XYZ file of C-alpha atoms in Angstrom:
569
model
C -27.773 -80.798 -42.596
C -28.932 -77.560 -40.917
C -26.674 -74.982 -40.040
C -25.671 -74.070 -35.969
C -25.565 -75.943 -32.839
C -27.669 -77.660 -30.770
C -30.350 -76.658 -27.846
C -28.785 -76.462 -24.798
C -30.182 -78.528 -21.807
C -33.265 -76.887 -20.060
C -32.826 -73.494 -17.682
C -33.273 -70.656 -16.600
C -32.220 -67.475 -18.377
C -33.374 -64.134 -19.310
C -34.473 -62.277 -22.500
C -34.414 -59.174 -23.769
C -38.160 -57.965 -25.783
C -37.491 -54.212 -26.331
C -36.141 -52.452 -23.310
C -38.160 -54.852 -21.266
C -36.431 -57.707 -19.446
C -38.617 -60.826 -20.204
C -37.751 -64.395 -17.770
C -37.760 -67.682 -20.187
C -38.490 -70.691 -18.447
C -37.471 -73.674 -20.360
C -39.827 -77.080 -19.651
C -37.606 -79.888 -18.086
C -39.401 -83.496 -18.042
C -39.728 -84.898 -14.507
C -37.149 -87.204 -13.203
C -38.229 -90.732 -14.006
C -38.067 -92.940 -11.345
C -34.689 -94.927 -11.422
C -35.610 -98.825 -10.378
C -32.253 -100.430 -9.375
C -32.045 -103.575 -10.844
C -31.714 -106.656 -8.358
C -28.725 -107.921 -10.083
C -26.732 -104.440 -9.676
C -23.585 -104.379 -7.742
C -24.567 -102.079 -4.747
C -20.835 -101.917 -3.209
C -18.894 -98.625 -3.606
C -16.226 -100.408 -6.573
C -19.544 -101.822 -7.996
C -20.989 -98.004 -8.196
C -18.026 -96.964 -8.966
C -17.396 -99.365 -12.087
C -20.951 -98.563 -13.038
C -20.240 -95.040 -13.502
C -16.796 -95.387 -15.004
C -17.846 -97.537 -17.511
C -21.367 -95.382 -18.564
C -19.148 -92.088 -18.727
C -16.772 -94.087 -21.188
C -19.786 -94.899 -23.031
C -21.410 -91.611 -23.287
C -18.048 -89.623 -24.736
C -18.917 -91.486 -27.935
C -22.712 -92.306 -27.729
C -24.032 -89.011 -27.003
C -21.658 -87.094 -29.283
C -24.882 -86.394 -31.884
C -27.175 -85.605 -28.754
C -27.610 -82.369 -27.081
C -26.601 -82.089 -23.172
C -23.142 -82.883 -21.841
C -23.942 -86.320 -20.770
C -20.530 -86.883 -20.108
C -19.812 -83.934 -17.323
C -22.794 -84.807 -16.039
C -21.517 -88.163 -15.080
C -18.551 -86.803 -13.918
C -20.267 -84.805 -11.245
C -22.631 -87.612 -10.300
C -19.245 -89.130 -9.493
C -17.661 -86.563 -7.805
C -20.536 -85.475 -6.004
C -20.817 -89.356 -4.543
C -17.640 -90.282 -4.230
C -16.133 -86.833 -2.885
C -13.609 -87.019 -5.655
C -12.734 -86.529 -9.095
C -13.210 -88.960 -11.682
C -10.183 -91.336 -12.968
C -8.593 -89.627 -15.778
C -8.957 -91.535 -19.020
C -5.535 -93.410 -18.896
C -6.300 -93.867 -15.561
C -9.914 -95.610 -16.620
C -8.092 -97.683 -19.378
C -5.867 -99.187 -16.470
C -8.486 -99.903 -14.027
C -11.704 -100.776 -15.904
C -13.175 -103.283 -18.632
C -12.743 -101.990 -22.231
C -16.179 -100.922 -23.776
C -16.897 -100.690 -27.302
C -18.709 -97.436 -28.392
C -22.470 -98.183 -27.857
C -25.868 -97.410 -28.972
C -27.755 -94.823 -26.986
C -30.555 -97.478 -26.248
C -27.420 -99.587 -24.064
C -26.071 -96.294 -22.588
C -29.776 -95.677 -20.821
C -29.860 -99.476 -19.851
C -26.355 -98.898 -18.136
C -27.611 -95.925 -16.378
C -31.102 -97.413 -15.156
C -28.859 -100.084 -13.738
C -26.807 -97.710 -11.007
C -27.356 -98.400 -8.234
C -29.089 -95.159 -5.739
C -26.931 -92.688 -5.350
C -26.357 -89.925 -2.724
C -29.116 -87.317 -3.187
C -26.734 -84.848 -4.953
C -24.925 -87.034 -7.203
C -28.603 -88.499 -8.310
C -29.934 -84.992 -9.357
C -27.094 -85.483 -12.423
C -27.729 -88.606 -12.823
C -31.153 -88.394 -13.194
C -30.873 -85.205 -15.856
C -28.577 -87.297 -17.967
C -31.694 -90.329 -18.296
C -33.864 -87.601 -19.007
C -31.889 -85.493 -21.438
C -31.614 -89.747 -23.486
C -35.365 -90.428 -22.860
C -37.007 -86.755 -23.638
C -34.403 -83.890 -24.516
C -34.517 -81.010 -26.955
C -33.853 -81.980 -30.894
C -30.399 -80.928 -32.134
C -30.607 -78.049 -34.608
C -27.181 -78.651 -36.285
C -25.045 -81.462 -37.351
C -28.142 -83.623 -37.632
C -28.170 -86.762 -40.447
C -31.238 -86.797 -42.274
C -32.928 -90.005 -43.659
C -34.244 -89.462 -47.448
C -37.310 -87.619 -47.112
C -37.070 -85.996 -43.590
C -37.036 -82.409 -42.868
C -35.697 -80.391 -39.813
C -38.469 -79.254 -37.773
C -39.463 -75.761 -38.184
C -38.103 -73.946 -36.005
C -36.233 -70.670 -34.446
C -32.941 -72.818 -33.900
C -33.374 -74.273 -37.815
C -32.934 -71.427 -39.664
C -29.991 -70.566 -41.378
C -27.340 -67.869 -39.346
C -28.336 -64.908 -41.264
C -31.947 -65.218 -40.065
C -31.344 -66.414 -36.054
C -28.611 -63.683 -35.772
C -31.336 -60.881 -37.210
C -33.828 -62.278 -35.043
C -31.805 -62.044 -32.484
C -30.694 -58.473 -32.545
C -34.552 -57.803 -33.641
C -35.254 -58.697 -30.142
C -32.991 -56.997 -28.515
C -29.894 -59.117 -27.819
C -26.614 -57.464 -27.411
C -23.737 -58.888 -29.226
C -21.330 -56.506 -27.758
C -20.303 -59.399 -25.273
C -16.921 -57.563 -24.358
C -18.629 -54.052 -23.873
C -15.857 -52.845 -26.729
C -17.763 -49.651 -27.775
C -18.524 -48.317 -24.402
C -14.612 -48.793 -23.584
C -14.181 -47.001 -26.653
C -16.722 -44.284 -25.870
C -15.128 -43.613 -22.374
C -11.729 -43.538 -23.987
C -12.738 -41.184 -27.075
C -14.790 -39.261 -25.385
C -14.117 -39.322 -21.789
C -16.031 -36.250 -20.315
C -19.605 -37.146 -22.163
C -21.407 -39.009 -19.690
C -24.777 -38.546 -21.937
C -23.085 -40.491 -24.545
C -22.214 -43.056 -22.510
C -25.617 -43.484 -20.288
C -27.047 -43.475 -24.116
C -24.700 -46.616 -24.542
C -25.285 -48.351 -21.525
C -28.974 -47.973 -22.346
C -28.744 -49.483 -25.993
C -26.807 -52.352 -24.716
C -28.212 -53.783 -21.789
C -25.897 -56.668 -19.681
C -28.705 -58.226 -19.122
C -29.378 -58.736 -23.421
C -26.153 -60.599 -23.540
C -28.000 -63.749 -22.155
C -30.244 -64.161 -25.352
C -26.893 -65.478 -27.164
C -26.719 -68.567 -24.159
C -30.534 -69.600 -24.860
C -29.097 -72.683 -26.888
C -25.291 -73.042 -28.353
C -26.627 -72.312 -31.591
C -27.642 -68.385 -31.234
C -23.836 -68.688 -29.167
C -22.207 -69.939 -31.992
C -24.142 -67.738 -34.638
C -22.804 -64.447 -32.582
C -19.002 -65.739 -33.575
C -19.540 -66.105 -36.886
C -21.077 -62.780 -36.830
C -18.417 -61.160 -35.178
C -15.874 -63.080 -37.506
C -17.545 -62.766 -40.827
C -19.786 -59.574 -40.591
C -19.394 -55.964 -40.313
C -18.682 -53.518 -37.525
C -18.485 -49.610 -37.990
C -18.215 -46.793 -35.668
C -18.144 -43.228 -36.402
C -14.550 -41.718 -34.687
C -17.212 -39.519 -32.811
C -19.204 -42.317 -31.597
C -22.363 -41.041 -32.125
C -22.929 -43.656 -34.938
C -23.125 -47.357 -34.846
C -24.006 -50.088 -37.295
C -23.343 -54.134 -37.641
C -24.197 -55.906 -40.255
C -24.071 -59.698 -41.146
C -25.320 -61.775 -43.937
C -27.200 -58.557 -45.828
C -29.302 -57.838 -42.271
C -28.087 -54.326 -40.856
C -28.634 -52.799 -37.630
C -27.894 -49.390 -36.551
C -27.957 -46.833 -33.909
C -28.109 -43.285 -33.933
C -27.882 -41.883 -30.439
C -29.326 -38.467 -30.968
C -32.298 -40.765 -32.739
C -32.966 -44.000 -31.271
C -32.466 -45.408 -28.295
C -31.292 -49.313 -29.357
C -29.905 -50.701 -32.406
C -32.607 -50.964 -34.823
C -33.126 -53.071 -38.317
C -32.502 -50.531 -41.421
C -35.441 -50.689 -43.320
C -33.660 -51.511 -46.717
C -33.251 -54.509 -48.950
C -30.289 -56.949 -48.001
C -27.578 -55.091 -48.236
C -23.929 -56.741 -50.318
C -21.487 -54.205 -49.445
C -21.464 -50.672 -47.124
C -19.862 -47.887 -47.877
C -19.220 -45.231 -45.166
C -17.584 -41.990 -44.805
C -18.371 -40.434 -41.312
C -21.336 -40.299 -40.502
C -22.806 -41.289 -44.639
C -23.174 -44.100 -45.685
C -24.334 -46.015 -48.935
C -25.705 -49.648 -49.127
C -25.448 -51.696 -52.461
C -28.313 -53.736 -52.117
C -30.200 -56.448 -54.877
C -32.782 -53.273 -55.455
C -30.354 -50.612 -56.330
C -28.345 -47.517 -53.775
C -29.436 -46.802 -50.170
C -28.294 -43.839 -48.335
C -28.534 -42.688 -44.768
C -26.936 -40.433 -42.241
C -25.589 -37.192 -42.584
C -26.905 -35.025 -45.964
C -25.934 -31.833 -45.544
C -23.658 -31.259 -48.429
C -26.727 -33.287 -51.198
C -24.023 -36.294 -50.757
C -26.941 -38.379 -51.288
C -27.985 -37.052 -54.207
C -30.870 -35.222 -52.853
C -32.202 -32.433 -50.761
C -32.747 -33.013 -47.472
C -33.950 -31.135 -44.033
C -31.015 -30.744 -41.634
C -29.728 -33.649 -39.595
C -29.425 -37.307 -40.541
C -31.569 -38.819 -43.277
C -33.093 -42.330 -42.434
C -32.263 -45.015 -45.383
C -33.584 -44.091 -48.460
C -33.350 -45.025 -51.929
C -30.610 -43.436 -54.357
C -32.298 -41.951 -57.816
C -30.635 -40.539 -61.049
C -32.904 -38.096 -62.542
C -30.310 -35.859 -63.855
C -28.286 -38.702 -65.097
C -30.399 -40.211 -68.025
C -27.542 -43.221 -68.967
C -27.604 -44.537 -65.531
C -31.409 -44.306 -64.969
C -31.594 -46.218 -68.699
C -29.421 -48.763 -67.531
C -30.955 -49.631 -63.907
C -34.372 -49.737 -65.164
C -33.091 -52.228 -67.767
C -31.325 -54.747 -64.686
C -34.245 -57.079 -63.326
C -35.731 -56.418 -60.055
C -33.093 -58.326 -57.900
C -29.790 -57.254 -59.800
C -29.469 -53.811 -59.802
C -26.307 -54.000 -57.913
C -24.501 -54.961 -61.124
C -24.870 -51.119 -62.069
C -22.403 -50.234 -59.653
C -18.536 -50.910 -60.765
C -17.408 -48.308 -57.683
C -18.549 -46.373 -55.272
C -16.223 -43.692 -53.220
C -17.017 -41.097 -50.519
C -14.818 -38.520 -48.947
C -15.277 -34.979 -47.941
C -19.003 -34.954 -48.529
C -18.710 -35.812 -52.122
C -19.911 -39.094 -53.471
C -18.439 -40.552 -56.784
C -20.642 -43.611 -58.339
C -18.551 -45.562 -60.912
C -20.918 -47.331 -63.274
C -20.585 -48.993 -67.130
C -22.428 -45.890 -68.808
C -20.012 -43.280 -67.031
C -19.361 -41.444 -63.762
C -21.632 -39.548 -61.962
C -20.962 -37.478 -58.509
C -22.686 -35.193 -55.763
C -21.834 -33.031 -52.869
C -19.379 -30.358 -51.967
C -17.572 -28.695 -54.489
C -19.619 -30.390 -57.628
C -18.701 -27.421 -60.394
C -14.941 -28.521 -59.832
C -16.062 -31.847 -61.514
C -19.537 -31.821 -63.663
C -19.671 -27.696 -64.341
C -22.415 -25.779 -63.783
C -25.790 -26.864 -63.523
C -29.329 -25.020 -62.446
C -29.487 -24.045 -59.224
C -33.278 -26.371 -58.677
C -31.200 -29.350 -59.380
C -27.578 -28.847 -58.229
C -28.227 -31.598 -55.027
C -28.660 -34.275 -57.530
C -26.736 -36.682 -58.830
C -24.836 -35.399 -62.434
C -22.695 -36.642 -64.777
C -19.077 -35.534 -64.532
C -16.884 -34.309 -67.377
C -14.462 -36.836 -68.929
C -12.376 -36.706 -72.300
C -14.863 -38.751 -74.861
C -14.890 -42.294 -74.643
C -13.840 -42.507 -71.345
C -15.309 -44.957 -69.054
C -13.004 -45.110 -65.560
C -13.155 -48.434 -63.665
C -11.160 -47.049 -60.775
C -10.656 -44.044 -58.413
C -8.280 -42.491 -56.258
C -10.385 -39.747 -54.035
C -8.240 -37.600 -51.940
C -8.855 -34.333 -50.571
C -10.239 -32.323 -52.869
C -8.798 -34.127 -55.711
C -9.980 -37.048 -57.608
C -8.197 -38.789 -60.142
C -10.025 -41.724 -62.767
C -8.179 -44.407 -64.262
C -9.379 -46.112 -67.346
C -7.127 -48.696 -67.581
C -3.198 -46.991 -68.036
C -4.805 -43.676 -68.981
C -6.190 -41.456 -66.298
C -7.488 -38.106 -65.654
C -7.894 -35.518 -62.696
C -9.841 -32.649 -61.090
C -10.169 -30.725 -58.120
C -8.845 -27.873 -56.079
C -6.625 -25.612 -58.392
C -6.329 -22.386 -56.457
C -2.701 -23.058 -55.737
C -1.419 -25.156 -59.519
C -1.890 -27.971 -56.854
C -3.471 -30.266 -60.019
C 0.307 -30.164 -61.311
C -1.812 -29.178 -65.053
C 0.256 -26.127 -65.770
C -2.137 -23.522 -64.549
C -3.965 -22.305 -61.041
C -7.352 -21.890 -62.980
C -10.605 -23.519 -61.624
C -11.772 -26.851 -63.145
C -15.101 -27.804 -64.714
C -14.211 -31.064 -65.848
C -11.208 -33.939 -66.058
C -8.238 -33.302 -68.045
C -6.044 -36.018 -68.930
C -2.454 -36.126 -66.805
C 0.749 -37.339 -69.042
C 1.994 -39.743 -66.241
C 0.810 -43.011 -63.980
C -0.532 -42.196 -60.199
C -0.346 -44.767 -57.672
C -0.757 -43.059 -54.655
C -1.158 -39.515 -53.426
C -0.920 -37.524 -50.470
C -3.586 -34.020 -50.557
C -2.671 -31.000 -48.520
C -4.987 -27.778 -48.837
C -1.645 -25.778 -50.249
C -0.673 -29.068 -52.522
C -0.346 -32.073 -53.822
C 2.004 -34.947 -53.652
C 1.645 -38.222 -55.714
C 3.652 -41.629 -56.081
C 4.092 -42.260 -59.620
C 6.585 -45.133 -60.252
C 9.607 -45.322 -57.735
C 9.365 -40.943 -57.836
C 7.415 -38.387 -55.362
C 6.023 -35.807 -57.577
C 5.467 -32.503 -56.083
C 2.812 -29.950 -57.296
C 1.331 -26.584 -56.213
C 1.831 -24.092 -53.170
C 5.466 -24.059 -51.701
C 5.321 -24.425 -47.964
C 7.727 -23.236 -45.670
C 8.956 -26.332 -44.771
C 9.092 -27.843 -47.983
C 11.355 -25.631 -49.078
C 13.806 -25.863 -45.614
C 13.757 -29.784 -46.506
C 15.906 -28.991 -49.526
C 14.379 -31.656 -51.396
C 12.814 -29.353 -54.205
C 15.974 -27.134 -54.913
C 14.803 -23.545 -57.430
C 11.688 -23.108 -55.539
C 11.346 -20.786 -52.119
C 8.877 -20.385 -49.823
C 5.291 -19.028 -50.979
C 6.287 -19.798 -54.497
C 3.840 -22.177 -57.095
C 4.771 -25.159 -58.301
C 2.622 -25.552 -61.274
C 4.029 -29.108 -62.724
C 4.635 -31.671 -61.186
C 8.101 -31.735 -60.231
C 10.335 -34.905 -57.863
C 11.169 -34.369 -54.766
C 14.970 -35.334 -54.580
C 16.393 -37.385 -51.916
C 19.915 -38.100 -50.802
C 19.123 -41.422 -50.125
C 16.452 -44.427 -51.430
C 13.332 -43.769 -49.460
C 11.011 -46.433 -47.763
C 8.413 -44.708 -45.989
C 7.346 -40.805 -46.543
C 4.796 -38.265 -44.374
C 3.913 -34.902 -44.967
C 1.347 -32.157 -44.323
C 0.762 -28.647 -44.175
C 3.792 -28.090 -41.076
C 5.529 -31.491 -41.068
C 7.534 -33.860 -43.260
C 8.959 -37.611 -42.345
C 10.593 -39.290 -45.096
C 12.459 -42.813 -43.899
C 15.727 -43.941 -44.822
C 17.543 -47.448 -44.534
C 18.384 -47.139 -40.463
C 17.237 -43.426 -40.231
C 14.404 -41.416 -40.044
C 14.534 -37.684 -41.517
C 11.807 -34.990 -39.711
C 11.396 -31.083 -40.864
C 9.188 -28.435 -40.006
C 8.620 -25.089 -40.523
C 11.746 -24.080 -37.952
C 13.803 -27.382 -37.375
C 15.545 -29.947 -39.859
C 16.421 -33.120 -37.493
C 17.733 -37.061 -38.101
C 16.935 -39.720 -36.427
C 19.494 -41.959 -35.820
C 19.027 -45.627 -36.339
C 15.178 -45.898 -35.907
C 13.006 -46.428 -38.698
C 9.564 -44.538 -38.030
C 6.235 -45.764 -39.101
C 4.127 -43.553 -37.448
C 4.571 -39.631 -36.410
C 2.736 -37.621 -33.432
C 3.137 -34.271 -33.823
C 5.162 -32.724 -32.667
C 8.024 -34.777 -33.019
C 6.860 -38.127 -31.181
C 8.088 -41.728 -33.259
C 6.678 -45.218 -33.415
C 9.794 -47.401 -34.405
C 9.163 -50.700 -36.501
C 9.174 -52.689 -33.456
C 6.615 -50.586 -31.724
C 8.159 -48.422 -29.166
C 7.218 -45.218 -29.196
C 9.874 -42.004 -28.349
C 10.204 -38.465 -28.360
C 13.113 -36.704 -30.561
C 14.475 -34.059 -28.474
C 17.170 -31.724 -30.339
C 16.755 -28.280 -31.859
C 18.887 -29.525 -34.964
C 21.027 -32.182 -36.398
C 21.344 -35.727 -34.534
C 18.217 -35.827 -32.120
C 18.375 -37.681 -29.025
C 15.270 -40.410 -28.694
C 13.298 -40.610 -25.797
C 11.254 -43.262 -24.609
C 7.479 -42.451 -23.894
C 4.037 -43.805 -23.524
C 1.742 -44.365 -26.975
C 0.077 -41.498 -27.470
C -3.881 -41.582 -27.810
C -4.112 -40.831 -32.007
C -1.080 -40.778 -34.516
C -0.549 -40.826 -38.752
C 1.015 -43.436 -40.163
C 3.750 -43.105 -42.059
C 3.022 -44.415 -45.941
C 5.410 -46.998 -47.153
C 6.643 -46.153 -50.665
C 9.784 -47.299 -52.660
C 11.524 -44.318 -54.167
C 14.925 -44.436 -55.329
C 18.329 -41.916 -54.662
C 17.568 -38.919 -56.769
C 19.942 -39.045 -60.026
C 20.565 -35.975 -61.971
C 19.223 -36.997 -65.716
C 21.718 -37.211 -68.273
């Protein structure tokens, strides 16, 4: 049984070959002549009968063919008779009971209508020749032992009519979503958006009508594959079934195939992005920090293929995968501020910004490559937590970290820079990276960990330590109250209670009275947990909330679980 839907009757509709508008006529056999049969009942209730009965026919006759028979009965009728057709409990009441029939009867019933009125017989005749001479289906189709499905455009499996498709030029952004977005994000850049409206012409839509199978390939598509758009908008990519097109608007001027094996999975940070593909690591986009573990000219990089030649265990092993499984040397991947961390069985290895903090000091010829990082021996992490400039392994229940130290932020007992991972003596879940510090969820705690800002220490909730001082282990931040949902940066901190929301800055300590937040706007702007949005307005204590309109970009505010602080015994 092929996969799709079927042709669609014969017409007119347009293409899309390139930037060039191309006109597809679609063959239509001639009418055949319709003979009326002597015997026929030529009276209006005998037409009418006729008609009744053949569209009651039809609904399960022509339910494996392609055309609407059916509708186009009903406006045979309609357009003859000036009126609808009887419902179907209204036909059950007024007309002879039919049993389903074979298509070969259905035809005989229509040859034997009588004439009808010139625009009623234009449907009539288009339903006799959709029986006698229409297109094959390309889906749902029973095949006897030993029969094949024509080869054809509208036989191939999704993956392939969907890449075809795009690869000649259809646009599947039906609804126009990432021109709305472009005008929304970036309002005032009318270059961006003529680039847009350029790369996806109206007109391209129509390619996805040619036949109800390219229709119903675009919603699986859109259901089952991959959108991306860089917050920027300058970047674009879908993929679906391994086939990925992309566009660049400072590069091309449509979305175009990546010239790369299928991909399995896409990883994407801004404007980079990584491909795990059959044939080993892709990477494309922006380079400028050797993300892509190689050296590059400035601007993006079109797809190219990911090497290891300064990782020796990791070259050994994906020369030793055959030719279509070299995905299985990737466990993880993970990208975030232009650094790249590749997770495999033989050990970690990582490029980009800040590299020393992680693998040490390398030659200067070959520091945009790909390079082991340190670990304690023996360990082989099969996860990651990447935050801001700090990046913690696990290896099962044990795990490790590095990163930014300048301000004890590591919570390792010192403010020294890092060459390496050093093990940490507790379990990470979560954690939240600031440029001054660090906070992570370990267990039903908030541990706190390097540069005291001002409005950490105004929050009370890490008593001994004043503003400007270093934290150098990690110590909890203690709360009144459980906690459900928590928020913090380098000016701001939201922590949730049951029925009340807590906000402090670097001047103001305020509560928020019955509302549980779970998103913040600075300054001061709440999303409650039915999704209203309102502005506190107070310079301390109770604040008064506000009603207001959504604003256009917020932070969420992290669930976590952390109980009443508890003096220990």
């Amino acid at each position: 049984m092929a996969n799709g839907c079927d042709v669609c009757p014969p017409s007119l509709t347009a293409g899309i070959r390139g930037r060039r508008v191309v006109t597809v006529r679609i063959w239509q056999p001639p009418n055949r002549a319709l003979g009326a049969m002597s015997c026929a009942d030529t009276s209006p209730s005998g037409i009418r009968d006729a008609l009744i009965s053949a569209f009651r026919s039809s609904l399960t006759a022509t339910a494996s063919v392609s055309g609407d028979i059916p509708s186009l009965l009903q406006h045979a009728y309609s357009r003859h008779f000036n009126a609808q057709m009887p419902s179907i409990h209204d036909i059950e009441t007024t007309s002879v009971t039919i049993s389903a029939a074979s298509l070969e009867s259905l035809l005989t019933m229509l040859s034997e209508i009588p004439p009808l009125a010139p625009t009623a017989q234009v449907f009539l005749d288009r339903a006799r020749s959709i029986l006698t001479s229409g297109p094959p289906l390309s889906m749902n189709v029973e095949l006897a032992d030993g029969e094949e499905l024509p080869v054809a455009l509208h036989t191939l499996n999704q993956g392939a009519v969907w890449a075809c498709l795009m690869g000649g030029g259809a646009n599947p952004d039906l609804e126009d979503r990432v021109l709305k977005e472009a005008r929304e994000k970036q309002l005032y850049n009318t270059e961006l958006h003529d680039k847009i409206c350029n790369a996806f012409i109206p007109e391209a839509k129509c390619l996805w009508f040619l036949c109800r199978k390219f229709f119903f390939t675009l919603n699986v598509a859109e259901k089952d594959g991959e959108s991306y758009i860089y917050k920027y908008l300058f970047y674009h990519h879908r993929m679906y079934m391994g086939r990925l097109f992309m566009l660049d608007t400072d590069k091309q001027p449509a979305l175009t195939r990546a010239w790369m094996p299928r991909a399995l999975e896409v990883y994407s940070s801004g404007f980079t992005h990584i491909a795990r593909t059959p044939k080993g690591l892709w990477g494309w986009g922006d380079n400028r920090s050797n993300q892509l573990g190689f050296e590059s000219a400035a601007g993006g990089v079109d797809p190219t293929r990911l090497t290891f030649a300064a990782c020796p265990k990791v070259a050994e092993l994906e020369a030793s995968l055959p030719p279509w499984e070299k995905h299985r040397m990737v466990t993880h991947l993970s990208m975030k501020e232009d650094q790249t961390f590749i997770l495999t069985p033989v050990g970690t290895v990582m490029s980009g910004q800040r590299a020393e903090w992680f693998r040490g000091h390398v030659a200067e010829n070959r520091r945009g490559l790909f390079h082991p990082v340190v670990v304690p021996a023996g360990f082989v992490p099969d996860h990651i937590i990447h935050g801001l400039g700090v990046i913690i392994l696990s290896m099962g229940d044990r795990q490790v970290i590095s990163g930014r130290n300048d301000f004890g932020q590591l919570g390792i007992g010192h403010e020294n820079d890092t060459a390496g991972f050093v093990d940490i003596p507790f379990r990470v879940d979560r954690i939240v990276t600031h440029y001054f510090f660090n906070i992570v969820h370990c267990g039903r705690q908030l541990l706190f960990a390097g540069g005291v800002r001002r409005h950490i220490a105004q929050s009370g909730l890490l008593p001994g330590y004043r503003q400007n001082d270093r934290c150098l282990t990690p110590s909890p931040l203690r709360f009144p109250e459980s906690v459900e949902g928590f928020f913090c940066d380098d000016y701001e901190m939201v922590w949730v209670a049951e029925g009340d929301t807590h906000y402090c800055n670097e001047n103001k300590t305020l509560t928020i009275a019955q509302i549980e937040a779970t998103a913040l706007r600075v300054p001061r702007i709440f999303r409650d947990s039915a999704g209203q949005w309102f502005m506190a307005v107070g310079e301390s204590g109770v604040a008064k909330m506000v009603e207001c309109e959504p604003p256009s970009w917020w932070h969420d505010i992290m669930p976590v679980d952390v109980d009443t602080w508890t003096q220990p015994s």
